[in-house]
Coordinates of C-alpha atoms and ligand atoms in Angstrom, one line a residue:
M1 CA 0.1 0.0 -0.3
N2 CA 1.3 3.6 -0.7
V3 CA 1.4 5.8 2.1
G4 CA 1.9 9.8 2.4
R5 CA -1.3 10.6 -0.5
E6 CA -5.0 11.8 0.6
L7 CA -7.6 9.5 1.6
A8 CA -11.2 9.8 2.8
I9 CA -12.7 7.5 5.7
G10 CA -16.1 6.4 4.6
V11 CA -18.2 5.6 7.5
D12 CA -21.8 3.8 6.4
I13 CA -23.9 3.2 9.5
G14 CA -26.7 0.9 8.3
G15 CA -29.3 -1.1 10.2
T16 CA -27.3 -4.1 10.8
N17 CA -24.1 -3.4 9.9
L18 CA -21.1 -0.8 9.8
K19 CA -18.9 -0.7 6.8
L20 CA -15.6 1.3 6.9
G21 CA -13.1 2.4 3.9
A22 CA -10.4 4.4 3.3
V23 CA -10.4 5.8 -0.1
R24 CA -8.4 7.8 -2.2
P25 CA -9.5 10.4 -4.8
N26 CA -10.0 8.6 -7.6
G27 CA -12.0 6.1 -5.9
E28 CA -9.6 2.7 -5.2
L29 CA -10.2 1.6 -2.1
L30 CA -7.3 1.0 -0.1
A31 CA -9.0 -0.9 2.7
H32 CA -12.9 -1.6 4.1
E33 CA -14.2 -3.7 7.1
S34 CA -17.6 -4.5 7.8
V35 CA -18.6 -5.7 11.3
P36 CA -22.4 -6.2 13.1
L37 CA -23.6 -2.9 14.6
Q38 CA -23.6 -3.3 18.0
K39 CA -26.4 -2.4 20.1
N40 CA -27.9 -1.5 23.6
P41 CA -30.6 -4.3 25.6
D42 CA -32.7 -1.1 25.0
G43 CA -32.2 -2.0 21.0
R44 CA -30.4 1.5 20.6
A45 CA -27.3 1.2 18.3
D46 CA -24.4 1.5 20.5
I47 CA -22.7 5.0 20.0
R48 CA -19.3 4.2 22.3
A49 CA -18.7 0.7 20.2
L50 CA -19.2 2.8 16.9
S51 CA -17.1 5.1 18.1
V52 CA -14.3 2.6 19.2
H53 CA -14.4 0.9 15.7
V54 CA -13.9 4.0 14.1
D55 CA -11.4 5.1 15.6
R56 CA -9.7 1.6 15.7
F57 CA -9.9 1.4 11.7
I58 CA -8.0 4.6 11.4
Q59 CA -5.1 3.7 14.1
R60 CA -4.9 0.0 11.4
L61 CA -4.1 2.3 8.4
P62 CA -0.4 2.3 7.5
H63 CA 1.4 5.4 9.2
G64 CA 1.8 8.3 6.8
C65 CA -1.4 8.1 5.1
R66 CA -3.2 12.1 5.2
I67 CA -6.7 12.3 6.0
A68 CA -8.4 14.5 4.2
G69 CA -12.0 14.1 5.9
I70 CA -14.3 11.6 7.4
G71 CA -17.6 11.4 5.8
V72 CA -20.4 9.7 7.6
S73 CA -23.7 8.1 6.0
C74 CA -26.7 7.3 7.9
P75 CA -30.4 6.6 7.8
G76 CA -33.0 8.7 9.4
L77 CA -33.6 12.3 9.4
L78 CA -30.5 14.4 9.5
D79 CA -29.4 18.4 10.2
T80 CA -26.2 17.5 8.0
R81 CA -25.1 21.0 8.6
N82 CA -24.5 20.7 12.0
R83 CA -23.8 16.9 12.3
K84 CA -26.8 16.2 14.0
I85 CA -28.9 12.8 13.9
L86 CA -32.3 14.2 14.5
H87 CA -34.5 10.8 14.3
A88 CA -33.5 7.5 12.7
V89 CA -35.5 4.6 13.6
N90 CA -33.7 1.5 13.0
L91 CA -30.7 2.8 14.9
K92 CA -33.5 4.2 18.1
W93 CA -31.7 7.7 17.9
E94 CA -32.8 11.5 18.7
N95 CA -30.6 13.9 18.4
V96 CA -27.2 12.6 18.4
A97 CA -24.5 14.6 17.6
L98 CA -21.7 13.2 15.4
D99 CA -19.3 15.3 17.3
S100 CA -19.9 13.2 20.4
F101 CA -18.2 9.5 18.3
V102 CA -16.5 10.8 15.5
K103 CA -13.4 12.4 17.0
P104 CA -11.0 12.0 14.0
P105 CA -7.0 12.2 15.1
G106 CA -5.9 15.7 14.1
G107 CA -9.1 17.7 14.0
V108 CA -9.8 16.6 10.4
P109 CA -13.0 17.5 8.7
V110 CA -16.1 15.6 9.5
Y111 CA -19.5 15.4 7.0
L112 CA -22.5 13.7 7.5
E113 CA -24.8 12.7 4.3
Y114 CA -28.1 11.0 4.0
D115 CA -27.5 7.2 3.5
A116 CA -29.4 7.4 0.1
L117 CA -27.5 10.1 -1.1
A118 CA -24.3 9.3 -0.2
G119 CA -25.2 5.7 -2.0
A120 CA -25.7 8.1 -5.0
L121 CA -23.2 9.8 -4.9
G122 CA -20.7 6.7 -4.6
E123 CA -22.2 6.0 -8.1
K124 CA -22.2 9.6 -9.3
H125 CA -18.5 9.6 -8.8
Y126 CA -17.1 6.0 -9.3
G127 CA -19.4 3.7 -10.4
A128 CA -22.4 3.5 -12.6
A129 CA -23.9 7.2 -12.8
Q130 CA -20.4 8.4 -13.6
G131 CA -21.2 10.8 -15.9
L132 CA -24.9 11.3 -15.7
P133 CA -26.7 14.9 -14.8
N134 CA -30.6 13.3 -13.9
F135 CA -30.7 10.0 -12.4
L136 CA -32.9 8.2 -9.9
Y137 CA -31.0 5.9 -7.4
V138 CA -32.5 3.3 -5.4
C139 CA -31.2 1.4 -2.7
I140 CA -33.0 -1.7 -2.2
G141 CA -31.9 -3.5 1.6
T142 CA -33.4 -3.7 4.9
G143 CA -36.1 -0.7 3.8
I144 CA -36.5 1.2 -0.1
G145 CA -34.0 4.4 0.0
A146 CA -33.9 6.6 -3.0
S147 CA -31.7 10.0 -3.9
L148 CA -32.8 11.9 -7.2
F149 CA -30.0 13.9 -9.4
V150 CA -31.4 17.2 -11.4
N151 CA -28.9 18.6 -13.7
G152 CA -26.1 17.1 -11.8
E153 CA -27.3 18.6 -8.1
P154 CA -29.0 16.4 -5.6
Y155 CA -32.7 16.8 -5.2
R156 CA -33.2 18.4 -1.7
A157 CA -36.3 20.1 0.3
G158 CA -35.0 21.7 3.5
L159 CA -33.3 19.2 5.6
V160 CA -34.6 16.6 3.5
S161 CA -32.2 15.2 0.8
S162 CA -33.5 11.3 0.1
L163 CA -36.6 10.1 -1.5
N164 CA -39.0 7.5 0.9
L165 CA -39.7 5.1 -1.6
G166 CA -39.8 2.2 0.3
H167 CA -43.2 3.6 1.7
M168 CA -44.7 4.6 -1.7
S169 CA -47.9 2.5 -1.7
I170 CA -48.0 0.1 -4.8
A171 CA -51.5 -1.1 -4.2
F172 CA -54.7 0.3 -2.6
D173 CA -56.1 -2.3 -0.3
G174 CA -52.2 -4.0 0.2
L175 CA -50.5 -5.0 3.1
S176 CA -50.5 -2.9 6.4
C177 CA -46.9 -1.5 7.1
A178 CA -45.9 -0.1 10.4
C179 CA -45.9 3.6 8.7
G180 CA -49.7 3.7 8.5
N181 CA -49.9 3.0 4.7
K182 CA -51.3 0.1 3.0
G183 CA -49.4 -1.8 0.1
C184 CA -45.6 0.1 0.4
L185 CA -43.4 -0.9 -2.1
E186 CA -40.5 -2.1 0.6
K187 CA -43.5 -4.7 2.1
Y188 CA -42.7 -6.8 -0.9
V189 CA -39.4 -5.5 -2.5
S190 CA -36.7 -5.6 0.1
A191 CA -34.5 -8.4 2.0
P192 CA -37.5 -8.9 4.6
A193 CA -39.7 -9.0 2.5
M194 CA -38.5 -11.3 -0.1
R195 CA -37.4 -13.5 2.9
M196 CA -40.8 -13.5 4.4
R197 CA -42.1 -15.0 1.3
L198 CA -39.4 -17.3 0.7
N199 CA -39.9 -18.9 4.0
G200 CA -43.6 -18.9 3.8
K201 CA -43.9 -17.1 7.3
N202 CA -46.2 -14.3 8.3
Q203 CA -44.0 -12.4 10.3
S204 CA -41.3 -10.6 8.5
S205 CA -37.8 -12.6 9.3
G206 CA -35.9 -9.9 10.4
D207 CA -32.9 -7.1 9.2
G208 CA -30.6 -10.0 8.8
P209 CA -27.9 -10.0 5.9
D210 CA -28.8 -10.4 2.5
S211 CA -26.8 -13.7 1.7
D212 CA -29.6 -16.1 1.4
L213 CA -31.4 -14.1 -0.9
L214 CA -28.1 -14.1 -3.2
Q215 CA -27.4 -17.3 -2.6
L216 CA -30.9 -18.4 -3.9
A217 CA -30.6 -16.1 -6.5
A218 CA -27.5 -17.5 -7.9
Q219 CA -29.0 -21.5 -7.5
A220 CA -31.6 -19.9 -9.7
A221 CA -29.7 -18.8 -12.4
A222 CA -27.4 -22.0 -12.3
S223 CA -30.6 -24.7 -12.1
G224 CA -33.3 -22.7 -13.3
D225 CA -34.9 -22.9 -10.3
L226 CA -38.3 -21.6 -11.1
Q227 CA -39.7 -20.6 -7.3
A228 CA -36.7 -18.9 -7.0
A229 CA -37.0 -17.2 -10.1
E230 CA -40.6 -16.3 -9.9
L231 CA -39.9 -14.6 -6.6
F232 CA -37.3 -12.0 -8.4
R233 CA -39.8 -11.7 -11.4
D234 CA -42.8 -11.1 -9.0
A235 CA -40.5 -8.5 -7.1
G236 CA -39.1 -6.8 -10.3
Q237 CA -42.2 -6.0 -11.3
K238 CA -43.7 -4.5 -7.9
L239 CA -40.5 -2.1 -8.0
A240 CA -41.2 -1.2 -11.6
I241 CA -44.1 -0.1 -10.8
G242 CA -42.9 2.3 -7.6
L243 CA -40.2 3.5 -10.8
V244 CA -43.0 4.3 -12.7
N245 CA -44.7 6.5 -10.1
C246 CA -41.5 8.5 -9.5
L247 CA -40.6 8.5 -13.3
Q248 CA -43.8 10.3 -13.9
L249 CA -42.8 12.7 -11.5
F250 CA -39.6 13.4 -11.8
G251 CA -38.9 12.0 -15.4
A252 CA -35.2 10.7 -15.1
T253 CA -33.7 8.9 -17.9
T254 CA -31.4 6.1 -16.1
V255 CA -32.4 4.3 -12.4
V256 CA -29.2 3.0 -10.9
I257 CA -30.4 -0.1 -8.4
G258 CA -28.2 -0.7 -5.8
G259 CA -28.2 -2.3 -2.2
G260 CA -27.9 -5.9 -1.1
V261 CA -31.1 -7.6 -2.8
S262 CA -29.5 -5.4 -6.4
Q263 CA -27.1 -8.7 -6.4
A264 CA -29.4 -10.7 -7.8
G265 CA -28.8 -8.4 -11.3
N266 CA -30.9 -9.1 -14.3
L267 CA -32.9 -12.1 -12.0
L268 CA -34.6 -8.5 -10.6
L269 CA -33.4 -6.0 -13.3
D270 CA -35.0 -7.9 -16.5
P271 CA -38.6 -8.4 -14.9
A272 CA -38.4 -4.8 -14.3
R273 CA -37.7 -3.2 -17.4
D274 CA -40.0 -5.2 -19.0
E275 CA -42.2 -3.7 -16.3
L276 CA -41.6 -0.6 -16.8
A277 CA -41.4 -0.4 -20.3
A278 CA -45.1 -1.9 -20.4
R279 CA -46.3 1.1 -17.6
Y280 CA -44.4 3.7 -19.0
R281 CA -45.1 4.2 -22.6
Y282 CA -44.9 8.0 -22.7
A283 CA -41.5 8.4 -21.7
V284 CA -39.5 11.4 -23.6
S285 CA -36.2 8.6 -24.2
P286 CA -35.7 5.2 -23.1
V287 CA -35.2 5.0 -19.3
G288 CA -32.1 2.9 -18.7
L289 CA -32.3 0.7 -15.5
V290 CA -29.0 -0.7 -14.7
Q291 CA -27.2 -2.2 -11.8
A292 CA -25.0 -0.6 -9.1
R293 CA -21.2 -0.7 -8.8
F294 CA -21.1 -1.1 -5.6
P295 CA -24.3 -2.5 -4.0
T296 CA -23.1 -2.7 -0.6
L297 CA -20.0 -0.3 -0.2
A298 CA -21.7 2.3 -2.6
G299 CA -22.5 4.5 0.9
V300 CA -19.1 4.1 2.0
M301 CA -17.7 5.1 -1.1
G302 CA -20.2 8.1 -1.4
A303 CA -19.4 9.3 1.8
A304 CA -15.4 9.6 1.4
A305 CA -17.1 11.3 -1.7
T306 CA -18.6 13.9 0.1
V307 CA -14.9 14.8 1.9
F308 CA -13.5 14.9 -1.6
A309 CA -16.4 16.9 -2.9
E310 CA -16.1 19.4 0.3
E311 CA -12.4 19.7 0.3
K312 CA -12.4 20.7 -3.2
L313 CA -10.0 17.3 -4.2
I314 CA -12.6 15.9 -6.6
Ligands
ZN401 ZN1 -44.6 1.9 4.4

């Protein structure tokens, strides 16, 4: 590993995992790790453990690395300017100051960004959305988050700069959701929802890793497993309904699908493309539906890109 050159630390706080990466301005990922997010007995994400992981990751970097800053990707409602997590349901955090647990060496700057927007930034600077001024990024994992770029800039409305696509209804009298709505997209197209359908359970099987789904996808692709293929076909079609609703509003010409579930690739995307074409005939131009380059690391890459952009290094 070359040392002595600038890098940014990308920290992605997810509902189940904490991911960290050391990234160069050109997108080279020098080191990364993923650890389970530790939670207190009351279910709150353990702030102290998180702080220890970040410190330890930085200390393990070779001596001489110049850290330009630390970028943190987080779910929930954020005050990014003042680096505060106002409300994060999955973490059970209320009014948590980022500065209380990310204390960088040498006083380097720290930036906070919405997880969906960080993912989009990762794809925009280093992945499938490079060079695209207008695109919709959709991250499908435990839930579904999205972010929209218009004329090269992320859509922002006040404090909010992510789209809550997972709680857009695609069925008038569909499955009940904790948010109060019915037929929310993520009740059908998310890792827990798809696992639940696979297992034939009435209750979600939780927020565990997506590896079981991915193994199934690989199995389906290799052996022509019709049941597995049907799971992804159905999810792809329902995903397309949600995307059409978005596209009717915003008219993006490219949709980048990321998150753990996107690793199913064309098992999910081909049915989505067919359904999208059938339901979105008045598109100004054909819509490209593409797989993210970083299905699980876009948040880390985007958090690092946030640092480089703010520090005028990219
Ligand atoms: Zn909902």
